mmCIF file of C-alpha atoms and ligand atoms in Angstrom:
data_model
loop_
_atom_site.group_PDB
_atom_site.id
_atom_site.type_symbol
_atom_site.label_atom_id
_atom_site.label_comp_id
_atom_site.label_asym_id
_atom_site.label_seq_id
_atom_site.Cartn_x
_atom_site.Cartn_y
_atom_site.Cartn_z
ATOM 1 C CA UNK A 1 -33.939 25.318 7.604
ATOM 2 C CA UNK A 2 -35.982 21.567 8.514
ATOM 3 C CA UNK A 3 -33.941 19.466 11.192
ATOM 4 C CA UNK A 4 -33.652 16.714 8.534
ATOM 5 C CA UNK A 5 -31.969 19.578 5.933
ATOM 6 C CA UNK A 6 -30.094 20.431 8.768
ATOM 7 C CA UNK A 7 -28.468 17.122 9.428
ATOM 8 C CA UNK A 8 -28.238 16.686 5.898
ATOM 9 C CA UNK A 9 -26.053 19.843 5.249
ATOM 10 C CA UNK A 10 -23.857 18.895 8.164
ATOM 11 C CA UNK A 11 -23.760 15.332 6.946
ATOM 12 C CA UNK A 12 -20.110 15.276 5.504
ATOM 13 C CA UNK A 13 -19.019 16.709 8.797
ATOM 14 C CA UNK A 14 -21.033 14.739 11.271
ATOM 15 C CA UNK A 15 -18.453 11.601 10.796
ATOM 16 C CA UNK A 16 -16.198 13.408 13.528
ATOM 17 C CA UNK A 17 -19.289 13.897 15.975
ATOM 18 C CA UNK A 18 -17.914 10.506 17.402
ATOM 19 C CA UNK A 19 -20.313 10.836 20.815
ATOM 20 C CA UNK A 20 -23.387 11.842 18.965
ATOM 21 C CA UNK A 21 -22.887 15.441 20.548
ATOM 22 C CA UNK A 22 -25.275 16.937 17.986
ATOM 23 C CA UNK A 23 -28.215 14.635 18.672
ATOM 24 C CA UNK A 24 -27.679 15.317 22.438
ATOM 25 C CA UNK A 25 -27.650 18.834 22.014
ATOM 26 C CA UNK A 26 -31.084 18.522 19.866
ATOM 27 C CA UNK A 27 -32.655 16.616 22.221
ATOM 28 C CA UNK A 28 -32.310 19.380 25.259
ATOM 29 C CA UNK A 29 -35.922 19.817 25.611
ATOM 30 C CA UNK A 30 -36.671 15.805 25.838
ATOM 31 C CA UNK A 31 -34.043 15.709 28.691
ATOM 32 C CA UNK A 32 -35.126 18.878 30.399
ATOM 33 C CA UNK A 33 -38.666 16.755 30.731
ATOM 34 C CA UNK A 34 -37.200 13.606 31.318
ATOM 35 C CA UNK A 35 -35.067 15.035 34.236
ATOM 36 C CA UNK A 36 -38.153 17.291 35.563
ATOM 37 C CA UNK A 37 -40.222 14.139 35.238
ATOM 38 C CA UNK A 38 -37.328 11.913 37.379
ATOM 39 C CA UNK A 39 -36.443 14.508 39.889
ATOM 40 C CA UNK A 40 -39.835 15.964 40.777
ATOM 41 C CA UNK A 41 -40.668 13.111 43.376
ATOM 42 C CA UNK A 42 -37.385 14.098 44.854
ATOM 43 C CA UNK A 43 -39.318 17.555 46.054
ATOM 44 C CA UNK A 44 -41.144 15.851 49.047
ATOM 45 C CA UNK A 45 -38.680 13.025 49.796
ATOM 46 C CA UNK A 46 -35.316 14.876 50.197
ATOM 47 C CA UNK A 47 -34.459 15.197 53.657
ATOM 48 C CA UNK A 48 -33.383 18.707 53.774
ATOM 49 C CA UNK A 49 -33.513 21.662 56.242
ATOM 50 C CA UNK A 50 -36.214 23.834 55.182
ATOM 51 C CA UNK A 51 -35.625 27.861 54.473
ATOM 52 C CA UNK A 52 -31.617 27.879 54.726
ATOM 53 C CA UNK A 53 -30.249 31.224 54.832
ATOM 54 C CA UNK A 54 -28.931 30.793 51.047
ATOM 55 C CA UNK A 55 -28.441 27.963 49.032
ATOM 56 C CA UNK A 56 -24.390 27.192 47.701
ATOM 57 C CA UNK A 57 -24.394 25.367 44.229
ATOM 58 C CA UNK A 58 -20.631 24.554 44.220
ATOM 59 C CA UNK A 59 -18.960 22.719 40.817
ATOM 60 C CA UNK A 60 -16.554 23.462 38.187
ATOM 61 C CA UNK A 61 -16.915 23.301 34.370
ATOM 62 C CA UNK A 62 -19.797 21.447 32.840
ATOM 63 C CA UNK A 63 -20.967 21.059 36.331
ATOM 64 C CA UNK A 64 -20.867 24.871 37.526
ATOM 65 C CA UNK A 65 -23.059 26.018 34.723
ATOM 66 C CA UNK A 66 -25.991 24.420 36.508
ATOM 67 C CA UNK A 67 -25.570 26.665 39.525
ATOM 68 C CA UNK A 68 -25.406 29.739 37.494
ATOM 69 C CA UNK A 69 -28.521 28.999 35.379
ATOM 70 C CA UNK A 70 -30.475 28.424 38.381
ATOM 71 C CA UNK A 71 -29.427 31.782 39.751
ATOM 72 C CA UNK A 72 -30.226 33.563 36.532
ATOM 73 C CA UNK A 73 -33.341 31.209 36.562
ATOM 74 C CA UNK A 74 -34.641 32.559 40.054
ATOM 75 C CA UNK A 75 -32.997 35.690 40.105
ATOM 76 C CA UNK A 76 -36.341 37.586 40.718
ATOM 77 C CA UNK A 77 -38.399 34.743 42.238
ATOM 78 C CA UNK A 78 -36.441 32.797 44.987
ATOM 79 C CA UNK A 79 -36.465 33.910 48.284
ATOM 80 C CA UNK A 80 -33.180 33.197 49.155
ATOM 81 C CA UNK A 81 -29.838 33.643 47.455
ATOM 82 C CA UNK A 82 -28.436 31.216 45.271
ATOM 83 C CA UNK A 83 -24.696 31.433 45.077
ATOM 84 C CA UNK A 84 -22.897 29.379 42.398
ATOM 85 C CA UNK A 85 -19.094 28.504 43.692
ATOM 86 C CA UNK A 86 -16.329 27.317 41.536
ATOM 87 C CA UNK A 87 -13.503 27.125 43.960
ATOM 88 C CA UNK A 88 -11.604 24.860 46.073
ATOM 89 C CA UNK A 89 -13.034 26.185 49.497
ATOM 90 C CA UNK A 90 -15.561 27.583 51.023
ATOM 91 C CA UNK A 91 -16.048 31.498 52.510
ATOM 92 C CA UNK A 92 -15.768 31.752 56.146
ATOM 93 C CA UNK A 93 -19.222 33.179 56.167
ATOM 94 C CA UNK A 94 -20.772 29.813 55.647
ATOM 95 C CA UNK A 95 -22.094 28.177 58.222
ATOM 96 C CA UNK A 96 -24.478 25.322 59.347
ATOM 97 C CA UNK A 97 -27.720 27.719 58.518
ATOM 98 C CA UNK A 98 -26.876 27.485 54.831
ATOM 99 C CA UNK A 99 -27.274 24.637 52.166
ATOM 100 C CA UNK A 100 -24.339 23.142 49.938
ATOM 101 C CA UNK A 101 -25.363 21.574 46.932
ATOM 102 C CA UNK A 102 -21.997 20.105 45.636
ATOM 103 C CA UNK A 103 -22.378 18.950 41.895
ATOM 104 C CA UNK A 104 -19.858 16.900 39.947
ATOM 105 C CA UNK A 105 -20.514 14.907 37.197
ATOM 106 C CA UNK A 106 -17.417 12.681 37.709
ATOM 107 C CA UNK A 107 -17.699 12.886 41.194
ATOM 108 C CA UNK A 108 -14.178 12.978 41.112
ATOM 109 C CA UNK A 109 -13.208 16.691 40.817
ATOM 110 C CA UNK A 110 -11.064 17.507 43.576
ATOM 111 C CA UNK A 111 -12.133 21.296 43.805
ATOM 112 C CA UNK A 112 -15.522 20.160 44.656
ATOM 113 C CA UNK A 113 -14.441 17.311 46.615
ATOM 114 C CA UNK A 114 -12.532 19.527 48.803
ATOM 115 C CA UNK A 115 -15.722 21.953 49.544
ATOM 116 C CA UNK A 116 -17.607 18.921 50.767
ATOM 117 C CA UNK A 117 -14.708 18.041 53.100
ATOM 118 C CA UNK A 118 -14.722 21.867 54.303
ATOM 119 C CA UNK A 119 -18.396 21.400 54.665
ATOM 120 C CA UNK A 120 -18.262 18.059 56.566
ATOM 121 C CA UNK A 121 -15.451 19.552 58.917
ATOM 122 C CA UNK A 122 -17.935 22.799 59.502
ATOM 123 C CA UNK A 123 -21.376 20.610 59.474
ATOM 124 C CA UNK A 124 -22.756 22.576 56.732
ATOM 125 C CA UNK A 125 -26.083 20.449 55.348
ATOM 126 C CA UNK A 126 -24.849 19.102 52.269
ATOM 127 C CA UNK A 127 -26.427 17.561 49.071
ATOM 128 C CA UNK A 128 -24.724 15.617 46.468
ATOM 129 C CA UNK A 129 -25.533 15.908 42.757
ATOM 130 C CA UNK A 130 -23.345 13.394 40.692
ATOM 131 C CA UNK A 131 -23.529 10.486 38.150
ATOM 132 C CA UNK A 132 -20.720 8.324 40.591
ATOM 133 C CA UNK A 133 -17.121 8.512 41.572
ATOM 134 C CA UNK A 134 -15.613 9.504 44.886
ATOM 135 C CA UNK A 135 -18.441 12.010 45.726
ATOM 136 C CA UNK A 136 -21.151 9.071 45.408
ATOM 137 C CA UNK A 137 -19.110 6.979 47.588
ATOM 138 C CA UNK A 138 -18.831 9.852 50.381
ATOM 139 C CA UNK A 139 -22.285 10.594 50.114
ATOM 140 C CA UNK A 140 -23.491 7.179 50.823
ATOM 141 C CA UNK A 141 -20.663 6.757 53.775
ATOM 142 C CA UNK A 142 -21.734 9.972 55.514
ATOM 143 C CA UNK A 143 -25.549 9.590 54.573
ATOM 144 C CA UNK A 144 -25.376 12.901 52.565
ATOM 145 C CA UNK A 145 -28.408 12.936 50.170
ATOM 146 C CA UNK A 146 -27.457 11.996 47.169
ATOM 147 C CA UNK A 147 -29.420 12.942 43.864
ATOM 148 C CA UNK A 148 -27.868 10.623 40.822
ATOM 149 C CA UNK A 149 -27.947 11.866 37.194
ATOM 150 C CA UNK A 150 -27.708 9.378 34.206
ATOM 151 C CA UNK A 151 -23.759 8.279 33.658
ATOM 152 C CA UNK A 152 -21.909 7.898 30.172
ATOM 153 C CA UNK A 153 -22.471 11.592 29.238
ATOM 154 C CA UNK A 154 -20.164 14.069 28.863
ATOM 155 C CA UNK A 155 -20.462 16.528 31.965
ATOM 156 C CA UNK A 156 -21.651 19.439 29.723
ATOM 157 C CA UNK A 157 -23.960 17.499 28.012
ATOM 158 C CA UNK A 158 -25.731 16.484 31.025
ATOM 159 C CA UNK A 159 -26.690 19.924 31.706
ATOM 160 C CA UNK A 160 -30.416 19.055 31.588
ATOM 161 C CA UNK A 161 -30.195 16.571 33.884
ATOM 162 C CA UNK A 162 -28.045 18.569 36.348
ATOM 163 C CA UNK A 163 -30.439 21.586 36.137
ATOM 164 C CA UNK A 164 -33.486 19.714 37.013
ATOM 165 C CA UNK A 165 -31.448 17.965 39.881
ATOM 166 C CA UNK A 166 -30.847 21.292 41.059
ATOM 167 C CA UNK A 167 -34.281 22.651 40.862
ATOM 168 C CA UNK A 168 -35.616 19.897 42.775
ATOM 169 C CA UNK A 169 -33.113 20.482 45.488
ATOM 170 C CA UNK A 170 -33.896 24.349 46.005
ATOM 171 C CA UNK A 171 -37.630 23.709 45.557
ATOM 172 C CA UNK A 172 -37.569 20.993 48.216
ATOM 173 C CA UNK A 173 -35.345 23.378 50.215
ATOM 174 C CA UNK A 174 -38.362 25.664 50.290
ATOM 175 C CA UNK A 175 -36.722 28.796 48.038
ATOM 176 C CA UNK A 176 -39.441 28.389 45.518
ATOM 177 C CA UNK A 177 -42.754 26.643 44.303
ATOM 178 C CA UNK A 178 -43.989 24.628 41.274
ATOM 179 C CA UNK A 179 -40.544 24.887 39.527
ATOM 180 C CA UNK A 180 -40.525 21.283 38.591
ATOM 181 C CA UNK A 181 -43.565 21.927 36.753
ATOM 182 C CA UNK A 182 -42.507 25.309 35.104
ATOM 183 C CA UNK A 183 -39.538 23.180 33.575
ATOM 184 C CA UNK A 184 -41.710 20.767 32.082
ATOM 185 C CA UNK A 185 -43.853 23.159 30.608
ATOM 186 C CA UNK A 186 -40.512 24.857 29.364
ATOM 187 C CA UNK A 187 -39.535 21.921 27.615
ATOM 188 C CA UNK A 188 -42.827 21.700 25.778
ATOM 189 C CA UNK A 189 -42.202 25.229 24.466
ATOM 190 C CA UNK A 190 -38.871 24.557 23.364
ATOM 191 C CA UNK A 191 -40.171 21.564 21.288
ATOM 192 C CA UNK A 192 -42.659 23.865 19.968
ATOM 193 C CA UNK A 193 -39.856 26.468 18.832
ATOM 194 C CA UNK A 194 -37.282 24.109 18.026
ATOM 195 C CA UNK A 195 -37.267 24.793 14.318
ATOM 196 C CA UNK A 196 -36.406 28.536 15.186
ATOM 197 C CA UNK A 197 -33.880 27.920 17.928
ATOM 198 C CA UNK A 198 -32.046 25.362 15.268
ATOM 199 C CA UNK A 199 -32.142 28.217 12.669
ATOM 200 C CA UNK A 200 -30.459 30.641 15.190
ATOM 201 C CA UNK A 201 -27.936 28.218 15.949
ATOM 202 C CA UNK A 202 -27.116 27.284 12.467
ATOM 203 C CA UNK A 203 -26.894 31.161 11.735
ATOM 204 C CA UNK A 204 -24.540 31.663 14.525
ATOM 205 C CA UNK A 205 -22.467 28.644 13.864
ATOM 206 C CA UNK A 206 -21.553 29.673 10.414
ATOM 207 C CA UNK A 207 -21.137 33.550 11.451
ATOM 208 C CA UNK A 208 -18.929 32.195 14.231
ATOM 209 C CA UNK A 209 -16.983 30.260 11.802
ATOM 210 C CA UNK A 210 -16.245 33.098 9.307
ATOM 211 C CA UNK A 211 -15.047 35.089 12.181
ATOM 212 C CA UNK A 212 -12.554 32.643 13.209
ATOM 213 C CA UNK A 213 -11.565 32.278 9.747
ATOM 214 C CA UNK A 214 -10.991 35.904 9.663
ATOM 215 C CA UNK A 215 -8.765 35.622 12.537
ATOM 216 C CA UNK A 216 -11.447 37.544 14.957
ATOM 217 C CA UNK A 217 -12.497 35.789 18.636
ATOM 218 C CA UNK A 218 -15.964 36.746 20.134
ATOM 219 C CA UNK A 219 -16.561 38.509 22.850
ATOM 220 C CA UNK A 220 -19.727 37.210 24.358
ATOM 221 C CA UNK A 221 -21.707 40.088 25.807
ATOM 222 C CA UNK A 222 -24.707 39.244 28.285
ATOM 223 C CA UNK A 223 -26.380 40.883 31.301
ATOM 224 C CA UNK A 224 -28.380 39.496 34.493
ATOM 225 C CA UNK A 225 -30.597 37.491 34.280
ATOM 226 C CA UNK A 226 -28.836 36.033 31.281
ATOM 227 C CA UNK A 227 -25.149 35.865 32.142
ATOM 228 C CA UNK A 228 -25.225 32.012 32.565
ATOM 229 C CA UNK A 229 -26.548 31.629 28.682
ATOM 230 C CA UNK A 230 -23.629 34.030 27.501
ATOM 231 C CA UNK A 231 -20.889 32.404 29.873
ATOM 232 C CA UNK A 232 -22.412 28.863 28.547
ATOM 233 C CA UNK A 233 -21.666 30.099 24.885
ATOM 234 C CA UNK A 234 -18.248 30.846 25.795
ATOM 235 C CA UNK A 235 -17.364 27.663 27.519
ATOM 236 C CA UNK A 236 -19.324 25.446 24.854
ATOM 237 C CA UNK A 237 -17.075 26.856 22.111
ATOM 238 C CA UNK A 238 -13.905 26.540 24.513
ATOM 239 C CA UNK A 239 -14.791 22.865 24.960
ATOM 240 C CA UNK A 240 -16.742 21.600 21.997
ATOM 241 C CA UNK A 241 -15.206 23.422 19.242
ATOM 242 C CA UNK A 242 -11.802 23.726 20.911
ATOM 243 C CA UNK A 243 -11.334 27.559 20.406
ATOM 244 C CA UNK A 244 -10.790 30.739 22.346
ATOM 245 C CA UNK A 245 -14.070 32.927 23.219
ATOM 246 C CA UNK A 246 -14.505 35.716 25.751
ATOM 247 C CA UNK A 247 -17.256 36.531 27.865
ATOM 248 C CA UNK A 248 -18.263 39.845 29.249
ATOM 249 C CA UNK A 249 -20.884 41.162 31.503
ATOM 250 C CA UNK A 250 -23.021 44.513 30.764
ATOM 251 C CA UNK A 251 -23.183 46.752 32.934
ATOM 252 C CA UNK A 252 -19.711 46.154 34.261
ATOM 253 C CA UNK A 253 -17.664 46.003 31.019
ATOM 254 C CA UNK A 254 -19.074 49.431 30.236
ATOM 255 C CA UNK A 255 -16.555 50.746 32.811
ATOM 256 C CA UNK A 256 -13.567 49.495 32.155
ATOM 257 C CA UNK A 257 -13.748 46.849 28.831
ATOM 258 C CA UNK A 258 -15.089 48.854 26.101
ATOM 259 C CA UNK A 259 -12.198 51.180 26.210
ATOM 260 C CA UNK A 260 -10.503 48.490 24.411
ATOM 261 C CA UNK A 261 -12.618 48.985 21.306
ATOM 262 C CA UNK A 262 -10.579 52.151 21.261
ATOM 263 C CA UNK A 263 -7.258 50.322 20.348
ATOM 264 C CA UNK A 264 -6.613 47.608 18.034
ATOM 265 C CA UNK A 265 -8.561 44.337 18.433
ATOM 266 C CA UNK A 266 -8.847 41.168 16.792
ATOM 267 C CA UNK A 267 -12.336 40.348 18.364
ATOM 268 C CA UNK A 268 -15.770 40.022 17.115
ATOM 269 C CA UNK A 269 -18.848 40.233 19.476
ATOM 270 C CA UNK A 270 -21.996 38.285 20.201
ATOM 271 C CA UNK A 271 -24.616 40.072 22.203
ATOM 272 C CA UNK A 272 -27.232 38.514 23.903
ATOM 273 C CA UNK A 273 -30.511 39.798 24.189
ATOM 274 C CA UNK A 274 -33.777 39.228 25.118
ATOM 275 C CA UNK A 275 -37.487 40.590 24.994
ATOM 276 C CA UNK A 276 -38.883 42.682 27.702
ATOM 277 C CA UNK A 277 -35.307 44.281 28.573
ATOM 278 C CA UNK A 278 -36.195 46.991 31.154
ATOM 279 C CA UNK A 279 -35.084 50.595 29.952
ATOM 280 C CA UNK A 280 -31.738 50.527 32.264
ATOM 281 C CA UNK A 281 -30.622 47.493 30.160
ATOM 282 C CA UNK A 282 -32.224 48.477 26.697
ATOM 283 C CA UNK A 283 -30.483 51.518 26.466
ATOM 284 C CA UNK A 284 -26.913 50.150 27.469
ATOM 285 C CA UNK A 285 -27.119 47.284 24.764
ATOM 286 C CA UNK A 286 -28.304 49.602 22.151
ATOM 287 C CA UNK A 287 -25.351 51.899 22.933
ATOM 288 C CA UNK A 288 -22.940 48.578 22.837
ATOM 289 C CA UNK A 289 -24.300 47.954 19.558
ATOM 290 C CA UNK A 290 -23.945 51.485 17.924
ATOM 291 C CA UNK A 291 -20.430 51.655 19.609
ATOM 292 C CA UNK A 292 -19.347 48.259 17.958
ATOM 293 C CA UNK A 293 -20.716 49.817 14.587
ATOM 294 C CA UNK A 294 -19.264 52.700 14.986
ATOM 295 C CA UNK A 295 -16.102 50.911 15.255
ATOM 296 C CA UNK A 296 -16.073 48.440 12.646
ATOM 297 C CA UNK A 297 -16.545 45.695 15.255
ATOM 298 C CA UNK A 298 -18.262 42.669 13.438
ATOM 299 C CA UNK A 299 -21.063 41.735 15.584
ATOM 300 C CA UNK A 300 -24.233 39.953 15.802
ATOM 301 C CA UNK A 301 -27.033 39.612 18.288
ATOM 302 C CA UNK A 302 -28.812 36.555 19.402
ATOM 303 C CA UNK A 303 -32.581 36.893 20.880
ATOM 304 C CA UNK A 304 -34.097 34.704 23.364
ATOM 305 C CA UNK A 305 -37.272 33.899 22.424
ATOM 306 C CA UNK A 306 -40.003 33.202 25.273
ATOM 307 C CA UNK A 307 -42.798 34.626 27.627
ATOM 308 C CA UNK A 308 -41.226 33.843 30.745
ATOM 309 C CA UNK A 309 -37.991 33.679 32.105
ATOM 310 C CA UNK A 310 -37.204 30.035 32.228
ATOM 311 C CA UNK A 311 -38.443 29.941 28.205
ATOM 312 C CA UNK A 312 -36.224 33.115 27.704
ATOM 313 C CA UNK A 313 -32.909 31.541 29.485
ATOM 314 C CA UNK A 314 -33.462 27.696 27.970
ATOM 315 C CA UNK A 315 -34.106 29.336 24.321
ATOM 316 C CA UNK A 316 -30.606 30.520 24.242
ATOM 317 C CA UNK A 317 -28.832 27.580 26.223
ATOM 318 C CA UNK A 318 -30.733 25.198 23.187
ATOM 319 C CA UNK A 319 -29.250 27.809 20.502
ATOM 320 C CA UNK A 320 -26.014 28.304 21.709
ATOM 321 C CA UNK A 321 -25.358 24.494 22.460
ATOM 322 C CA UNK A 322 -26.279 23.816 19.029
ATOM 323 C CA UNK A 323 -24.295 26.596 17.623
ATOM 324 C CA UNK A 324 -20.963 25.375 19.613
ATOM 325 C CA UNK A 325 -21.198 22.043 18.093
ATOM 326 C CA UNK A 326 -21.936 22.986 14.614
ATOM 327 C CA UNK A 327 -19.255 25.200 14.738
ATOM 328 C CA UNK A 328 -16.866 22.146 15.835
ATOM 329 C CA UNK A 329 -18.384 20.185 12.654
ATOM 330 C CA UNK A 330 -17.628 22.870 10.281
ATOM 331 C CA UNK A 331 -13.942 23.174 11.677
ATOM 332 C CA UNK A 332 -13.811 19.337 11.110
ATOM 333 C CA UNK A 333 -13.218 18.829 15.063
ATOM 334 C CA UNK A 334 -14.943 16.104 17.071
ATOM 335 C CA UNK A 335 -16.878 18.511 19.759
ATOM 336 C CA UNK A 336 -16.777 15.233 22.408
ATOM 337 C CA UNK A 337 -12.894 15.159 23.579
ATOM 338 C CA UNK A 338 -11.431 17.404 25.871
ATOM 339 C CA UNK A 339 -7.984 16.334 25.805
ATOM 340 C CA UNK A 340 -6.205 18.931 27.174
ATOM 341 C CA UNK A 341 -8.666 18.936 30.389
ATOM 342 C CA UNK A 342 -7.944 15.479 30.484
ATOM 343 C CA UNK A 343 -4.148 15.877 30.767
ATOM 344 C CA UNK A 344 -4.409 18.239 33.373
ATOM 345 C CA UNK A 345 -6.788 16.198 35.474
ATOM 346 C CA UNK A 346 -3.995 13.308 35.210
ATOM 347 C CA UNK A 347 -1.223 15.767 35.892
ATOM 348 C CA UNK A 348 -2.951 16.558 39.256
ATOM 349 C CA UNK A 349 -4.083 13.206 39.808
ATOM 350 C CA UNK A 350 -0.678 11.949 40.092
ATOM 351 C CA UNK A 351 0.491 14.611 42.713
ATOM 352 C CA UNK A 352 -2.426 14.777 44.739
ATOM 353 C CA UNK A 353 -4.505 12.153 46.060
ATOM 354 C CA UNK A 354 -7.338 13.604 47.626
ATOM 355 C CA UNK A 355 -8.618 10.485 48.938
ATOM 356 C CA UNK A 356 -6.211 10.097 51.543
ATOM 357 C CA UNK A 357 -7.096 13.407 52.826
ATOM 358 C CA UNK A 358 -10.202 11.983 53.693
HETATM 359 C C1 F6R B 401 -17.375 19.476 30.450
HETATM 360 C C2 F6R B 401 -16.536 19.052 30.913
HETATM 361 C C3 F6R B 401 -15.765 19.902 32.241
HETATM 362 C C4 F6R B 401 -15.995 18.897 33.615
HETATM 363 C C5 F6R B 401 -15.337 19.656 34.628
HETATM 364 C C6 F6R B 401 -15.640 19.242 36.194
HETATM 365 O O1 F6R B 401 -18.044 18.568 29.833
HETATM 366 O O2 F6R B 401 -15.825 17.733 30.945
HETATM 367 O O3 F6R B 401 -16.121 21.457 32.174
HETATM 368 O O4 F6R B 401 -17.331 19.456 33.795
HETATM 369 O O5 F6R B 401 -13.844 19.505 34.608
HETATM 370 O O6 F6R B 401 -15.630 17.712 36.156
HETATM 371 P P1 F6R B 401 -17.059 17.179 36.612
HETATM 372 O O7 F6R B 401 -18.257 17.959 35.773
HETATM 373 O O8 F6R B 401 -16.908 15.826 36.438
HETATM 374 O O9 F6R B 401 -17.158 17.582 38.060
#
């Protein structure tokens, strides 16, 4: 289905898309290109220690996913570990030989700010990625290198900017070469396969909608180096469509969770696949599919497309982001607001004033 036809198909639902989240999701290739152009100049400019022992990428929710994406993207290539962290503190083993990248789109997320405070106490080199808030203010005051991302977006919709900003940081720190160029090239690839990705996103949205209508909640199965894509689908369904969805990792789920398919269940399954799976992955995924078929579990496979890891990973992100927004529209739900998250943040703000701890 052509983009215009797709938009026409969803036109009657699109009225609820108050912040044009669908248009934003569709522009992922353009945003990746824009981000890689904006931040590529930072590679030679950011005052960072070269060759840190590892890079810790701290953030929550929409500001966490970029670190997980980067870990998958560079799983085989990076000379050092990239460790995504979604906690209020730093493990004791992190010291001044590591590099911390603190990512918070709003700049006001308490968990991430606590990590930054702890890093300052332990003199751990830090970079901030944010659109503003307290994190930007602290970065300026404390002379922490600051990478600004465009403001006015939902954090999850700023993924292309946050992931290209992160890529510039790890390239500047010497973990990998030519990453910004590869991201730009992957953006071109995504433009070329837009139609295919759109069709995959649309059929996944419709399939998920039917499953939810039938009372079946999805478990998304994924494996390294595509964990971030599977996890992205789960969290995008949560935040955009306001529905439960669960995420599971192969091979670990083979050693415990698959037993659940022996009992009664109200779940469906989405299985992430990619070309070039090594045999030790391929056989496990085939077993899973046969197991689900045998137990009568409604399931669907989504296949990455592309020649290299970045292309494959981004093709999944692209399809999943679109699917989660179309699912919201099919339900007549506005994808943008996250009222329950907002009320939690307000509740915490009334009780904890992190700015007084600085
Ligand atoms: C995504 C979203 C949340 C936030 C998370 C952390 O759109 O709204 O997942 O990303 O609550 O907030 P930030 O990103 O501002 O640090």
